[in-house]
Amino acid sequence: MQKRIFIKDLIVNKEFIVAGWVQELRDLSNIKFILLRDMTGVVQCTIKKDSSAWEKFADLTLESVIKINGKTKEANVKSEEVSVKNLELEVSDLDILNKAENLPIQIIKKDKSIQTDLSKRLDHRYLDIRRKEIKAIFKIQNTIINSFREFFYSQNFIEIQPPGIIATSTEGGTNLFKAKYFDKNVYLAQSPQLYKQMAAISLERVYSTSPVWRAEKHNTIRHLNEARQMDIEVAFADEFEVMKYLEDSVVFIIKKVLDKNKEELKILNLNLKIPQSKYLSYKDAVEILNKNGYKMKYGDDFDPLAEKKFDEIYKDTILFIHDWPQSLKPFYIWPKEGKEKLSGGFDALYGGIEISSGGKRIHIPELLTEEIKKRDLNPKDFSWYIDAFRTGAPPHSGWSIGLERFTMTLLKLDNIREACLFPRDRDRLTP
Ligand code: ATP
Ligand code: MG
């Protein structure tokens, strides 16, 4: 039996079997047309009266999956939807493998002004991703996560797989999901933080891509209840060394997207630029906001409007804000000596939104115990973690980038759900 071939591999004047989705149907009196789509492109297929497919055409519906036997002929196809312009496939026979009926959302929009709302699209996400604009987002996300891995793999970092079920909270706080684990109460990991640290104090340089769960109370356009994070942790490095890794890896990722996703960037109408970097202390960052007419107090976190303001001031820039007040950072962040009570923590903003937090960590058990107590957490709950630093632990630093958050800001999407295949939010658990 002849094998199915991808549409992009068709060549002129040969017999082929292709299979895919019916994208468009046109019925003229003496000839019928099908636009057939697979993951590699769209080809125009023609049916003449003498073909055994002539009668079957009437049963075809948009988005049905069919298999076609046919012969390619040289052609000059004008249609914008068709990717193979130099040939068409003359159908000798066709089979319907699965018939599509009552499509809940439109795939090809003839009238571009008709918008299907996001919630309805997510209800039928498996169909939604057949649209080329949506497919483009996930093809680019594929490049993002793979080039993150490639960057650190090629620099001899070790990929680790942190657990998703944890006994104690990483950051303290209320945004943990509780679960039952036999007769115990456990939590879903809100970050791989403590585990990547314990790996780094023995393996030196590690990275991971892992899901995290956060019971964020509010539905916002920038938060999901389940997200993916791209993390690194580096022994013997301070926060400035890992900020440089962030800078270099983000630039590497964006260059890969520019190289591998030209078609998708065109579909999304995006003109990506390689970002510059800018480093500011928290104190200077607050001052710059105030000078630019955005009032905020020293000691507050930057809210979404402040982040937008930074984007107006520093266009196409990864903005690193370092030397944060200790009180704004979690217990495992290194407290710097001195009366100002600054820390080794940092945030990175890009496109007007936080893409990453990181910092230098505490590797001294007594100091860690003290910081845990200061935040009204119980050091006993963390003894397994604190004790890890009693067995020879180098100083270390790291960070975490949210995959969906980064995709959202890179592609200028107005809702993080657009950057998540099957989002989990306050109201959505299916599909
Ligand atoms: P934010 O201040 O934006 O709520 P955060 O400071 O609570 O984020 P971190 O703990 O610093 O988040 O997590 C590291 C990164 O993971 C963030 O910079 C962001 O890119 C991503 N991230 C965090 N929480 C979420 C979430 N709920 N949904 C999607 N991405 C998230
Ligand atoms: Mg953060």
PDB file of C-alpha atoms in Angstrom, residues 167-169 194 331 365-366 368-388 390:
ATOM      1  CA  ALA A 167       4.646  18.580  52.354  1.00  0.00           C
ATOM      2  CA  THR A 168       5.344  22.226  53.208  1.00  0.00           C
ATOM      3  CA  SER A 169       4.675  25.452  51.415  1.00  0.00           C
ATOM      4  CA  LEU A 194      13.452  24.427  47.458  1.00  0.00           C
ATOM      5  CA  PHE A 331      12.578  33.840  53.313  1.00  0.00           C
ATOM      6  CA  PRO A 365      21.317  27.220  58.192  1.00  0.00           C
ATOM      7  CA  GLU A 366      21.196  29.651  61.141  1.00  0.00           C
ATOM      8  CA  LEU A 368      17.720  30.561  57.119  1.00  0.00           C
ATOM      9  CA  THR A 369      16.101  29.615  60.446  1.00  0.00           C
ATOM     10  CA  GLU A 370      16.052  33.268  61.470  1.00  0.00           C
ATOM     11  CA  GLU A 371      14.422  34.413  58.198  1.00  0.00           C
ATOM     12  CA  ILE A 372      11.798  31.667  58.390  1.00  0.00           C
ATOM     13  CA  LYS A 373      10.874  32.758  61.929  1.00  0.00           C
ATOM     14  CA  LYS A 374      10.696  36.426  60.888  1.00  0.00           C
ATOM     15  CA  ARG A 375       7.923  35.508  58.471  1.00  0.00           C
ATOM     16  CA  ASP A 376       5.910  33.657  61.098  1.00  0.00           C
ATOM     17  CA  LEU A 377       6.701  30.282  59.561  1.00  0.00           C
ATOM     18  CA  ASN A 378       7.801  27.315  61.646  1.00  0.00           C
ATOM     19  CA  PRO A 379      11.440  26.229  61.091  1.00  0.00           C
ATOM     20  CA  LYS A 380      10.422  22.688  62.156  1.00  0.00           C
ATOM     21  CA  ASP A 381       8.330  22.407  58.978  1.00  0.00           C
ATOM     22  CA  PHE A 382      11.462  23.126  56.964  1.00  0.00           C
ATOM     23  CA  SER A 383      13.994  21.002  58.893  1.00  0.00           C
ATOM     24  CA  TRP A 384      14.476  18.668  55.879  1.00  0.00           C
ATOM     25  CA  TYR A 385      15.406  21.735  53.811  1.00  0.00           C
ATOM     26  CA  ILE A 386      17.475  23.600  56.417  1.00  0.00           C
ATOM     27  CA  ASP A 387      19.448  20.428  57.235  1.00  0.00           C
ATOM     28  CA  ALA A 388      20.514  20.163  53.589  1.00  0.00           C
ATOM     29  CA  ARG A 390      24.556  21.529  57.042  1.00  0.00           C
TER      30      ARG A 390
END
